């Protein structure tokens, strides 16, 4: 591990340089927070460094690291949820309908993603951002393929119904709701 | 959810949202400090003195494979005089519009603008380069309407030499932005006249240099092997005062395959403002969905369906994100995006509007189809691929 010029150190360094941007984007989608994303990526890579030869020996080293990143995220969320019992209900976030339809949809989808559980969110990110199939997602998240399909179906259903509910409930576009 | 399905909307939102992630630089530095106690590549190897932005992108490039020599052999030493310096070919002093600066690897002209705009090297006269000499032996007759251009230049500080050498890169460029392979030469300033010393990279090596920089005793090049090949990092190092150079070549990115990429589109309708009207345009967006960076450059082949023809003209210019004489070499990190603009023509054209586009890479590999809302394709103008995640303009 001390041979940083030609050995494991260099391999690790190259991997970090090459893939950090993409991994950080994944981490950001998982956490929804820039600082949390950086911490998640840094923690994952630092943890993996001592066993880097094992990572390199994997068929797809990047997939190995992604799996670790996702597991780290899920484990961290479990630890955090155990710590954060005082906040039984998340702070309410306002959603103001945006007359520009596309923007509303995006903001809404983004907000609704925040409302998914950590596992649901991880599966959604792996499917719709990483374009992974059921088998790959199941391996990363640590569940069976039918479970992945179920989570995706449930998440989409949840997103769809919430979108429709809010669209139906949203009043005609107004400025700051001043006449409500 | 408007016209898109929810999964499509999710893909779009997530891809856009991911771009809000922080830059990786701080995380990389933190990881190195916790594991390797510093940057193992940057610290001990002073030769990697690429500009900051370029270094980051190069760092995000693919698995680095030592190829065992690209054949850029030690310089053929030539003592012939190149004649008086000419300023006509020197693009280094031309300002480059800030809006044209791509997000990834800076093109040579941008870097040169930065260099001439204030980058200093104390031992070589505040970074000033002598006006470029005419490119010797560069035959542009093989490039239709091609002309020789200076791609880049940099002073080279060499050990045991009082005077620096000056490195120049030349290639041919045609009106559509296509270019030829580079020739890279070193010169010495003798009695106020540049005299050619060595040919570092002959045209025969088929290296399309995209970046040129120097460190002490080393010339560092990045570019494509051939017009459609891999993206390479080449270091030429001299241990004898610049007379001969040893080369070391690494592959930074393989050419993009069609299966590496996902295609999507963004339509911007015409905008009328006062008396003027901007024609609308469509951005074709190629996202690297693979695990490794890849490289692509040139014009896509776009065919409209059903039977809606193809764009009959290509266009190179600032509207499509290009201000250089040549189109850029675009490196796509995993998740990265390149765009190519299809500019609406001034007339509807004679062919039926396309409802979907079949997109093929410059290397002939099919990427896939993308639905478009009634695009009159045969009157449209096609711009080259540029490295820009949020659009070409």
Coordinates of C-alpha atoms in Angstrom, one line a residue:
Chain A
X1 CA 0.0 0.0 0.0
X2 CA 3.0 2.2 0.2
X3 CA 3.9 2.0 -3.5
X4 CA 2.0 5.1 -4.6
X5 CA 3.8 5.5 -7.8
X6 CA 3.3 2.2 -9.5
X7 CA 1.1 0.0 -7.3
X8 CA -2.2 0.0 -5.5
X9 CA -1.9 3.6 -4.6
X10 CA -1.7 4.6 -8.2
X11 CA -4.6 2.3 -9.1
X12 CA -6.7 3.8 -6.3
X13 CA -5.7 7.3 -7.2
X14 CA -6.6 6.8 -10.9
X15 CA -9.9 5.3 -10.0
X16 CA -10.7 8.1 -7.6
X17 CA -9.8 10.7 -10.2
X18 CA -11.7 9.0 -13.0
X19 CA -14.9 8.1 -11.3
X20 CA -15.4 10.6 -8.5
X21 CA -17.5 13.0 -10.6
X22 CA -19.9 10.3 -11.6
X23 CA -20.0 8.7 -8.1
X24 CA -20.6 12.1 -6.5
X25 CA -23.6 12.7 -8.8
X26 CA -25.0 9.3 -7.7
X27 CA -24.3 10.2 -4.1
X28 CA -26.1 13.5 -4.5
X29 CA -29.1 11.8 -6.0
X30 CA -29.2 9.4 -3.2
X31 CA -28.8 11.9 -0.4
X32 CA -30.4 14.9 -1.9
X33 CA -27.8 17.1 -0.1
X34 CA -24.5 18.3 -1.4
X35 CA -22.6 18.0 1.9
X36 CA -24.1 14.6 2.7
X37 CA -23.2 13.5 -0.8
X38 CA -19.5 14.5 -0.4
X39 CA -19.4 12.8 3.0
X40 CA -21.0 9.7 1.6
X41 CA -18.5 9.4 -1.3
X42 CA -15.5 10.2 0.8
X43 CA -16.4 7.8 3.5
X44 CA -17.1 5.1 1.0
X45 CA -13.8 5.5 -0.8
X46 CA -11.7 5.8 2.4
X47 CA -13.4 2.6 3.7
X48 CA -12.6 0.8 0.5
X49 CA -9.0 1.8 0.2
X50 CA -7.6 -0.8 2.6
X51 CA -9.2 -3.6 0.5
X52 CA -8.5 -2.0 -2.8
X53 CA -6.9 -5.1 -4.4
X54 CA -10.3 -6.9 -3.8
X55 CA -12.1 -4.0 -5.5
X56 CA -9.8 -4.2 -8.5
X57 CA -10.2 -7.9 -8.7
X58 CA -13.9 -7.6 -9.0
X59 CA -15.4 -8.1 -12.5
X60 CA -16.6 -4.5 -12.5
X61 CA -14.7 -2.4 -10.0
X62 CA -17.0 0.6 -10.5
X63 CA -20.1 -1.6 -9.8
X64 CA -18.4 -2.8 -6.7
X65 CA -17.9 0.8 -5.5
X66 CA -21.4 1.8 -6.5
X67 CA -22.7 -1.1 -4.4
X68 CA -20.6 0.0 -1.4
X69 CA -21.8 3.6 -1.9
X70 CA -25.4 2.5 -1.9
X71 CA -25.0 0.2 1.0
X72 CA -23.2 2.9 2.9
X73 CA -26.1 5.3 2.1
X74 CA -28.7 2.8 3.3
X75 CA -26.8 1.9 6.4
X76 CA -26.2 5.5 7.2
X77 CA -29.9 6.3 6.8
X78 CA -30.7 3.5 9.2
X79 CA -28.3 4.8 11.7
X80 CA -29.6 8.3 11.2
X81 CA -33.2 7.3 11.5
X82 CA -32.4 5.7 14.8
X83 CA -30.7 8.9 15.9
X84 CA -33.4 11.3 14.7
X85 CA -36.4 10.0 16.5
X86 CA -37.1 13.4 17.8
X87 CA -38.2 14.4 14.3
X88 CA -41.0 12.0 13.9
X89 CA -42.5 14.1 11.2
X90 CA -40.4 15.8 8.6
X91 CA -40.7 19.6 8.4
X92 CA -43.4 20.5 6.0
X93 CA -42.2 21.8 2.7
X94 CA -44.3 24.1 0.7
X95 CA -45.1 23.4 -2.9
X96 CA -46.3 26.3 -4.9
X97 CA -47.7 25.5 -8.3
X98 CA -45.6 26.9 -11.0
X99 CA -47.4 28.2 -14.1
X100 CA -44.6 26.8 -16.2
X101 CA -45.8 23.3 -16.4
X102 CA -42.6 21.5 -17.0
X103 CA -40.9 23.3 -14.1
X104 CA -43.7 22.4 -11.8
X105 CA -43.5 18.8 -12.7
X106 CA -39.8 18.7 -12.1
X107 CA -40.0 20.5 -8.8
X108 CA -42.8 18.2 -7.8
X109 CA -41.0 15.0 -8.8
X110 CA -37.9 16.2 -7.0
X111 CA -39.9 16.9 -3.9
X112 CA -41.7 13.6 -4.0
X113 CA -38.4 11.8 -4.4
X114 CA -37.4 13.3 -1.1
X115 CA -40.5 11.7 0.3
X116 CA -39.5 8.2 -0.6
X117 CA -37.8 5.9 1.8
X118 CA -34.1 5.5 1.5
X119 CA -34.4 2.1 -0.1
X120 CA -37.1 3.3 -2.5
X121 CA -35.0 6.2 -3.4
X122 CA -31.9 4.1 -4.0
X123 CA -33.9 1.8 -6.2
X124 CA -35.4 4.7 -8.2
X125 CA -31.9 6.2 -8.7
X126 CA -30.3 3.0 -9.7
X127 CA -33.1 2.3 -12.2
X128 CA -33.8 5.7 -13.7
X129 CA -30.4 7.4 -13.4
X130 CA -28.0 4.5 -13.6
X131 CA -30.2 2.5 -16.0
X132 CA -29.5 -0.7 -14.1
X133 CA -31.7 -3.7 -14.6
X134 CA -33.6 -5.6 -11.9
X135 CA -30.8 -8.1 -11.3
X136 CA -28.1 -5.5 -10.8
X137 CA -30.3 -3.4 -8.5
X138 CA -31.2 -6.4 -6.5
X139 CA -27.6 -7.3 -6.0
X140 CA -26.6 -3.8 -5.0
X141 CA -29.5 -3.2 -2.6
X142 CA -29.5 -6.7 -1.3
X143 CA -32.9 -8.0 -2.1
X144 CA -34.6 -10.2 -4.6
X145 CA -35.6 -9.2 -8.1
X146 CA -39.3 -9.3 -7.5
X147 CA -38.7 -7.0 -4.6
X148 CA -37.0 -4.5 -6.9
X149 CA -39.9 -4.6 -9.3
X150 CA -42.3 -4.2 -6.4
X151 CA -40.4 -1.2 -5.1
X152 CA -40.3 0.4 -8.5
X153 CA -43.9 -0.2 -9.1
X154 CA -44.9 1.1 -5.7
X155 CA -42.6 4.2 -6.0
X156 CA -44.0 5.1 -9.4
X157 CA -47.5 4.6 -8.2
X158 CA -46.8 6.8 -5.2
X159 CA -45.3 9.5 -7.4
X160 CA -48.1 9.3 -9.9
X161 CA -50.9 9.4 -7.4
X162 CA -49.3 12.2 -5.5
X163 CA -48.7 14.2 -8.7
X164 CA -52.3 13.7 -9.7
X165 CA -53.6 14.6 -6.3
X166 CA -51.6 17.8 -6.1
X167 CA -52.5 18.7 -9.7
X168 CA -56.1 18.3 -8.9
X169 CA -55.8 20.3 -5.6
X170 CA -53.7 23.0 -7.1
X171 CA -55.7 26.3 -7.6
X172 CA -55.3 28.3 -10.8
X173 CA -52.0 30.0 -11.0
X174 CA -51.8 33.0 -8.7
X175 CA -49.2 35.2 -7.4
X176 CA -48.0 34.1 -4.0
X177 CA -51.5 33.0 -3.1
X178 CA -52.3 36.5 -1.9
X179 CA -56.1 36.2 -2.3
X180 CA -56.5 32.9 -0.5
Chain B
X1 CA -47.1 14.8 -16.2
X2 CA -47.4 16.8 -19.4
X3 CA -46.5 14.8 -22.5
X4 CA -43.8 12.6 -21.0
X5 CA -44.4 9.4 -19.2
X6 CA -43.5 9.3 -15.5
X7 CA -40.4 7.1 -16.0
X8 CA -39.2 9.5 -18.8
X9 CA -39.8 12.4 -16.6
X10 CA -37.9 10.8 -13.8
X11 CA -35.0 10.1 -16.0
X12 CA -34.9 13.6 -17.2
X13 CA -35.3 15.1 -13.7
X14 CA -32.6 12.9 -12.2
X15 CA -30.2 13.6 -15.0
X16 CA -30.7 17.3 -14.6
X17 CA -30.7 17.1 -10.8
X18 CA -27.4 15.2 -10.8
X19 CA -25.7 18.2 -12.4
X20 CA -26.3 20.1 -9.2
X21 CA -23.9 17.8 -7.4
X22 CA -20.8 19.6 -6.1
X23 CA -17.5 19.4 -7.9
X24 CA -15.5 16.4 -7.0
X25 CA -12.2 18.2 -6.4
X26 CA -12.7 18.7 -2.7
X27 CA -13.7 15.1 -2.2
X28 CA -10.8 13.8 -4.2
X29 CA -8.4 15.9 -2.1
X30 CA -10.0 14.7 1.1
X31 CA -9.9 11.0 0.1
X32 CA -6.2 11.3 -0.9
X33 CA -5.4 13.0 2.4
X34 CA -7.0 10.2 4.3
X35 CA -5.5 7.4 2.3
X36 CA -2.4 8.2 0.4
X37 CA -1.4 11.3 2.5
X38 CA -1.5 13.5 -0.5
X39 CA -2.0 13.3 -4.3
X40 CA 0.3 10.5 -5.5
X41 CA 0.2 11.7 -9.1
X42 CA 0.4 15.4 -8.7
X43 CA 3.0 15.7 -6.0
X44 CA 6.0 13.7 -7.1
X45 CA 5.5 14.2 -10.9
X46 CA 6.0 17.8 -11.7
X47 CA 5.4 17.0 -15.4
X48 CA 1.6 16.9 -14.9
X49 CA 1.3 20.7 -14.9
X50 CA -1.9 20.8 -17.0
X51 CA -4.1 23.8 -16.4
X52 CA -6.5 23.4 -13.5
X53 CA -9.6 22.7 -15.5
X54 CA -7.9 20.4 -17.9
X55 CA -6.4 18.5 -15.0
X56 CA -9.7 17.8 -13.4
X57 CA -11.2 16.5 -16.6
X58 CA -8.1 14.5 -17.5
X59 CA -8.4 13.1 -14.0
X60 CA -11.9 12.1 -14.7
X61 CA -10.8 10.2 -17.8
X62 CA -10.7 6.5 -18.3
X63 CA -8.6 3.7 -17.1
X64 CA -5.2 4.7 -17.9
X65 CA -3.4 2.1 -20.0
X66 CA 0.2 2.3 -20.8
X67 CA 0.4 1.5 -24.5
X68 CA 4.1 1.0 -24.5
X69 CA 4.8 3.8 -26.9
X70 CA 2.7 5.5 -29.4
X71 CA 5.6 5.8 -31.7
X72 CA 6.2 9.5 -31.1
X73 CA 9.8 8.9 -31.1
X74 CA 12.6 11.0 -30.1
X75 CA 12.8 13.9 -32.1
X76 CA 14.4 13.9 -35.4
X77 CA 16.8 16.7 -34.9
X78 CA 16.8 19.3 -37.6
X79 CA 18.9 22.3 -37.8
X80 CA 17.4 24.0 -40.8
X81 CA 16.2 27.5 -40.3
X82 CA 12.6 28.0 -40.6
X83 CA 12.9 31.6 -41.8
X84 CA 11.5 34.7 -40.3
X85 CA 8.7 34.6 -37.8
X86 CA 5.2 35.3 -39.1
X87 CA 2.3 36.6 -37.1
X88 CA -0.4 35.7 -39.4
X89 CA -0.8 32.2 -38.2
X90 CA -0.6 33.0 -34.5
X91 CA -4.0 32.6 -33.0
X92 CA -2.6 32.8 -29.6
X93 CA -3.2 36.5 -29.3
X94 CA -6.8 36.3 -30.5
X95 CA -9.3 36.7 -27.7
X96 CA -11.6 33.8 -27.2
X97 CA -15.2 34.7 -26.2
X98 CA -15.9 33.5 -22.7
X99 CA -19.2 32.0 -23.7
X100 CA -17.4 29.6 -26.0
X101 CA -15.4 28.0 -23.2
X102 CA -16.5 24.4 -22.9
X103 CA -16.9 22.7 -19.6
X104 CA -14.4 20.0 -20.2
X105 CA -11.0 20.0 -21.6
X106 CA -10.2 23.4 -22.8
X107 CA -9.3 23.7 -26.5
X108 CA -5.9 24.9 -27.3
X109 CA -7.0 28.3 -28.3
X110 CA -8.7 28.9 -25.0
X111 CA -5.7 27.8 -23.2
X112 CA -3.5 29.9 -25.3
X113 CA -5.8 32.9 -24.6
X114 CA -5.4 32.2 -20.9
X115 CA -1.7 31.9 -21.3
X116 CA -1.2 35.0 -23.3
X117 CA -3.7 36.7 -20.9
X118 CA -1.4 36.6 -17.9
X119 CA 0.0 33.1 -17.2
X120 CA 3.6 33.8 -16.4
X121 CA 6.7 31.7 -16.3
X122 CA 9.4 33.7 -14.7
X123 CA 12.4 32.4 -16.6
X124 CA 10.8 32.9 -20.0
X125 CA 9.9 36.4 -20.2
X126 CA 6.4 36.5 -18.6
X127 CA 5.2 33.7 -20.7
X128 CA 5.5 35.6 -24.0
X129 CA 5.9 33.4 -27.0
X130 CA 7.7 34.6 -30.1
X131 CA 5.3 34.9 -33.0
X132 CA 4.8 31.6 -34.6
X133 CA 6.8 30.6 -37.6
X134 CA 5.1 29.2 -40.7
X135 CA 4.5 25.5 -40.4
X136 CA 7.2 23.7 -42.3
X137 CA 6.2 20.8 -44.5
X138 CA 2.6 20.8 -43.6
X139 CA 0.7 19.9 -46.7
X140 CA -2.9 20.9 -46.5
X141 CA -3.8 20.1 -50.0
X142 CA -5.3 16.8 -48.8
X143 CA -7.9 18.7 -46.7
X144 CA -10.6 20.2 -49.0
X145 CA -10.3 24.0 -48.6
X146 CA -7.9 23.4 -45.8
X147 CA -5.4 25.8 -44.5
X148 CA -2.7 25.5 -41.9
X149 CA -3.4 26.8 -38.5
X150 CA -1.5 27.1 -35.3
X151 CA -3.2 25.0 -32.7
X152 CA -1.1 25.8 -29.7
X153 CA 2.3 26.8 -28.4
X154 CA 4.2 26.9 -25.1
X155 CA 7.7 27.6 -23.9
X156 CA 9.8 24.6 -22.7
X157 CA 12.3 25.1 -20.0
X158 CA 15.1 22.6 -20.4
X159 CA 17.9 21.6 -18.0
X160 CA 21.4 22.7 -18.7
X161 CA 20.2 25.3 -21.2
X162 CA 20.2 29.0 -20.8
X163 CA 17.5 29.7 -23.4
X164 CA 14.1 27.9 -23.4
X165 CA 12.8 26.1 -26.4
X166 CA 9.5 27.0 -27.9
X167 CA 7.0 24.4 -28.9
X168 CA 4.4 24.9 -31.6
X169 CA 1.6 22.6 -32.8
X170 CA 0.2 22.9 -36.3
X171 CA -2.5 21.2 -38.3
X172 CA -4.8 21.8 -41.3
X173 CA -8.4 22.8 -40.8
X174 CA -11.2 23.0 -43.3
X175 CA -14.3 25.2 -43.4
X176 CA -16.5 22.5 -41.7
X177 CA -14.2 22.2 -38.7
X178 CA -12.5 19.0 -39.8
X179 CA -8.8 18.9 -39.3
X180 CA -5.7 16.9 -40.0
X181 CA -3.2 15.3 -37.8
X182 CA -0.8 17.5 -35.9
X183 CA 2.8 18.2 -36.3
X184 CA 4.6 19.4 -33.2
X185 CA 8.0 21.1 -33.4
X186 CA 10.5 22.8 -31.1
X187 CA 12.3 25.9 -31.9
X188 CA 15.1 27.9 -30.4
X189 CA 15.4 31.7 -30.5
X190 CA 18.8 32.5 -32.0
X191 CA 19.7 36.1 -32.6
X192 CA 16.1 37.0 -32.5
X193 CA 15.1 34.5 -35.1
X194 CA 13.2 31.2 -34.4
X195 CA 15.1 28.3 -35.7
X196 CA 13.6 24.8 -35.9
X197 CA 15.3 22.3 -33.6
X198 CA 13.3 19.1 -33.6
X199 CA 10.2 17.4 -34.8
X200 CA 8.5 16.1 -31.7
X201 CA 5.5 14.6 -33.4
X202 CA 5.4 14.1 -37.2
X203 CA 2.1 14.1 -39.1
X204 CA 2.6 10.5 -39.8
X205 CA 1.9 9.7 -36.2
X206 CA -1.7 10.6 -36.8
X207 CA -2.1 12.4 -33.4
X208 CA -4.8 15.0 -33.3
X209 CA -3.4 17.2 -30.5
X210 CA -6.1 18.8 -28.4
X211 CA -4.0 20.2 -25.6
X212 CA -0.4 21.2 -25.3
X213 CA 1.5 22.2 -22.1
X214 CA 5.0 21.9 -20.8
X215 CA 6.8 21.1 -17.6
X216 CA 10.5 21.3 -17.0
X217 CA 12.1 19.1 -19.7
X218 CA 8.7 17.7 -20.7
X219 CA 6.1 18.4 -23.4
X220 CA 2.7 17.2 -22.5
X221 CA 0.2 16.5 -25.2
X222 CA -3.4 15.2 -25.1
X223 CA -5.3 14.4 -28.2
X224 CA -7.0 11.8 -30.3
X225 CA -5.3 9.0 -32.2
X226 CA -6.7 9.6 -35.7
X227 CA -10.0 11.5 -36.2
X228 CA -12.1 8.8 -34.5
X229 CA -9.6 7.1 -32.2
X230 CA -8.8 6.9 -28.6
X231 CA -7.9 9.9 -26.5
X232 CA -4.3 9.8 -25.4
X233 CA -2.0 11.4 -23.0
X234 CA 1.6 11.7 -24.3
X235 CA 4.6 12.9 -22.4
X236 CA 7.8 13.7 -24.2
X237 CA 10.7 14.1 -21.9
X238 CA 14.2 15.2 -22.7
X239 CA 17.3 14.4 -20.6
X240 CA 19.8 16.0 -22.9
X241 CA 18.8 19.6 -23.0
X242 CA 16.1 19.2 -25.6
X243 CA 18.0 17.4 -28.3
X244 CA 16.1 14.1 -28.0
X245 CA 12.9 13.2 -26.3
X246 CA 11.6 9.9 -24.9
X247 CA 7.8 9.3 -25.2
X248 CA 5.4 7.8 -22.8
X249 CA 1.8 7.3 -24.0
X250 CA -1.3 6.5 -22.0
X251 CA -4.9 6.0 -23.2
X252 CA -7.3 8.2 -21.4
X253 CA -10.5 7.3 -23.2
X254 CA -11.7 4.9 -25.8
X255 CA -13.9 6.1 -28.7
X256 CA -17.5 6.2 -27.7
X257 CA -19.5 3.2 -28.9
X258 CA -23.2 3.6 -29.8
X259 CA -24.1 1.4 -26.9
X260 CA -22.3 3.6 -24.5
X261 CA -24.6 6.5 -25.2
X262 CA -28.2 7.4 -24.6
X263 CA -29.8 10.0 -26.9
X264 CA -32.4 12.5 -25.9
X265 CA -33.6 15.8 -27.3
X266 CA -34.5 19.3 -26.2
X267 CA -36.6 21.5 -28.4
X268 CA -36.3 25.3 -28.2
X269 CA -39.0 27.0 -30.3
X270 CA -38.5 30.2 -32.3
X271 CA -38.5 33.4 -30.3
X272 CA -39.7 36.6 -31.8
X273 CA -38.4 39.7 -30.2
X274 CA -39.2 43.1 -31.8
X275 CA -38.3 43.0 -35.4
X276 CA -36.0 40.0 -35.2
X277 CA -36.7 36.4 -34.9
X278 CA -34.4 33.7 -33.7
X279 CA -35.0 30.4 -35.5
X280 CA -35.8 27.6 -33.1
X281 CA -33.5 24.7 -32.7
X282 CA -33.3 21.2 -31.3
X283 CA -30.5 20.0 -29.1
X284 CA -29.6 16.3 -29.5
X285 CA -28.1 15.2 -26.2
X286 CA -25.8 12.2 -25.9
X287 CA -25.3 11.0 -22.4
X288 CA -22.5 8.5 -21.5
X289 CA -24.4 5.8 -19.7
X290 CA -21.4 3.5 -19.5
X291 CA -18.9 3.0 -16.7
X292 CA -15.9 4.5 -18.4
X293 CA -15.2 7.8 -20.1
X294 CA -15.2 7.9 -23.9
X295 CA -14.4 10.3 -26.6
X296 CA -16.3 11.6 -29.6
X297 CA -15.9 14.4 -32.1
X298 CA -17.4 15.6 -35.3
X299 CA -20.9 15.6 -36.8
X300 CA -23.6 13.2 -36.0
X301 CA -25.5 11.5 -38.8
X302 CA -29.2 12.3 -38.3
X303 CA -31.9 10.8 -40.4
X304 CA -35.6 11.8 -40.0
X305 CA -38.3 9.2 -40.0
X306 CA -40.6 8.3 -41.6
X307 CA -38.7 9.2 -44.8
X308 CA -38.1 12.8 -43.7
X309 CA -34.7 13.2 -45.0
X310 CA -31.6 14.5 -43.3
X311 CA -30.1 17.9 -42.7
X312 CA -28.5 19.0 -45.9
X313 CA -26.0 21.4 -44.5
X314 CA -23.6 21.4 -41.6
X315 CA -22.6 24.6 -39.8
X316 CA -19.7 25.5 -37.6
X317 CA -20.0 28.5 -35.4
X318 CA -20.7 30.1 -32.1
X319 CA -24.4 29.4 -32.2
X320 CA -23.5 25.7 -32.0
X321 CA -20.9 26.3 -29.3
X322 CA -17.8 26.4 -31.5
X323 CA -15.6 29.4 -32.0
X324 CA -12.4 27.6 -33.1
X325 CA -11.6 26.7 -36.6
X326 CA -12.1 23.1 -35.7
X327 CA -14.8 21.2 -33.9
X328 CA -13.8 20.0 -30.4
X329 CA -12.8 16.6 -29.2
X330 CA -15.4 15.8 -26.6
X331 CA -14.6 13.6 -23.6
X332 CA -17.6 12.2 -21.9
X333 CA -17.1 11.1 -18.3
X334 CA -19.7 8.6 -17.1
X335 CA -22.9 10.5 -16.9
X336 CA -21.4 13.3 -19.0
X337 CA -23.3 14.8 -21.9
X338 CA -22.5 16.1 -25.3
X339 CA -24.8 18.1 -27.4
X340 CA -25.3 18.8 -31.1
X341 CA -27.6 21.5 -32.3
X342 CA -30.0 21.1 -35.2
X343 CA -30.8 24.7 -36.2
X344 CA -34.2 25.3 -37.9
X345 CA -33.9 26.4 -41.4
X346 CA -35.4 29.7 -42.6
X347 CA -37.8 27.8 -44.8
X348 CA -39.9 24.7 -44.1
X349 CA -38.0 22.7 -46.7
X350 CA -39.5 20.3 -49.2
X351 CA -39.6 17.1 -47.1
X352 CA -42.2 15.9 -44.6
X353 CA -41.5 16.9 -41.0
X354 CA -39.7 14.1 -39.0
X355 CA -41.4 12.6 -36.0
X356 CA -38.3 10.7 -34.9
X357 CA -34.6 10.9 -35.6
X358 CA -32.2 8.1 -36.0
X359 CA -28.9 9.2 -34.6
X360 CA -25.5 7.7 -35.7
X361 CA -22.1 8.7 -34.3
X362 CA -19.4 10.1 -36.6
X363 CA -17.7 6.6 -36.5
X364 CA -20.8 5.1 -38.0
X365 CA -22.1 3.4 -34.8
X366 CA -25.9 3.8 -34.3
X367 CA -26.9 5.4 -31.0
X368 CA -30.7 5.0 -31.3
X369 CA -33.9 6.9 -32.1
X370 CA -35.4 9.8 -30.4
X371 CA -38.9 11.2 -30.9
X372 CA -39.2 14.8 -32.0
X373 CA -42.2 17.0 -32.5
X374 CA -42.6 17.6 -36.3
X375 CA -39.1 18.7 -37.3
X376 CA -38.6 20.0 -40.9
X377 CA -35.3 18.3 -41.1
X378 CA -34.2 18.8 -44.7
X379 CA -34.1 22.6 -44.2
X380 CA -32.2 22.3 -41.0
X381 CA -28.5 23.0 -40.3
X382 CA -26.5 20.5 -38.3
X383 CA -23.8 21.7 -35.8
X384 CA -21.0 19.5 -34.5
X385 CA -20.9 17.8 -31.1
X386 CA -19.7 20.0 -28.3
X387 CA -19.0 19.3 -24.7
X388 CA -21.8 21.0 -22.9
X389 CA -24.1 19.5 -20.5
X390 CA -26.7 22.2 -20.5
X391 CA -26.9 23.1 -24.1
X392 CA -24.8 24.4 -26.9
X393 CA -25.3 28.1 -26.4

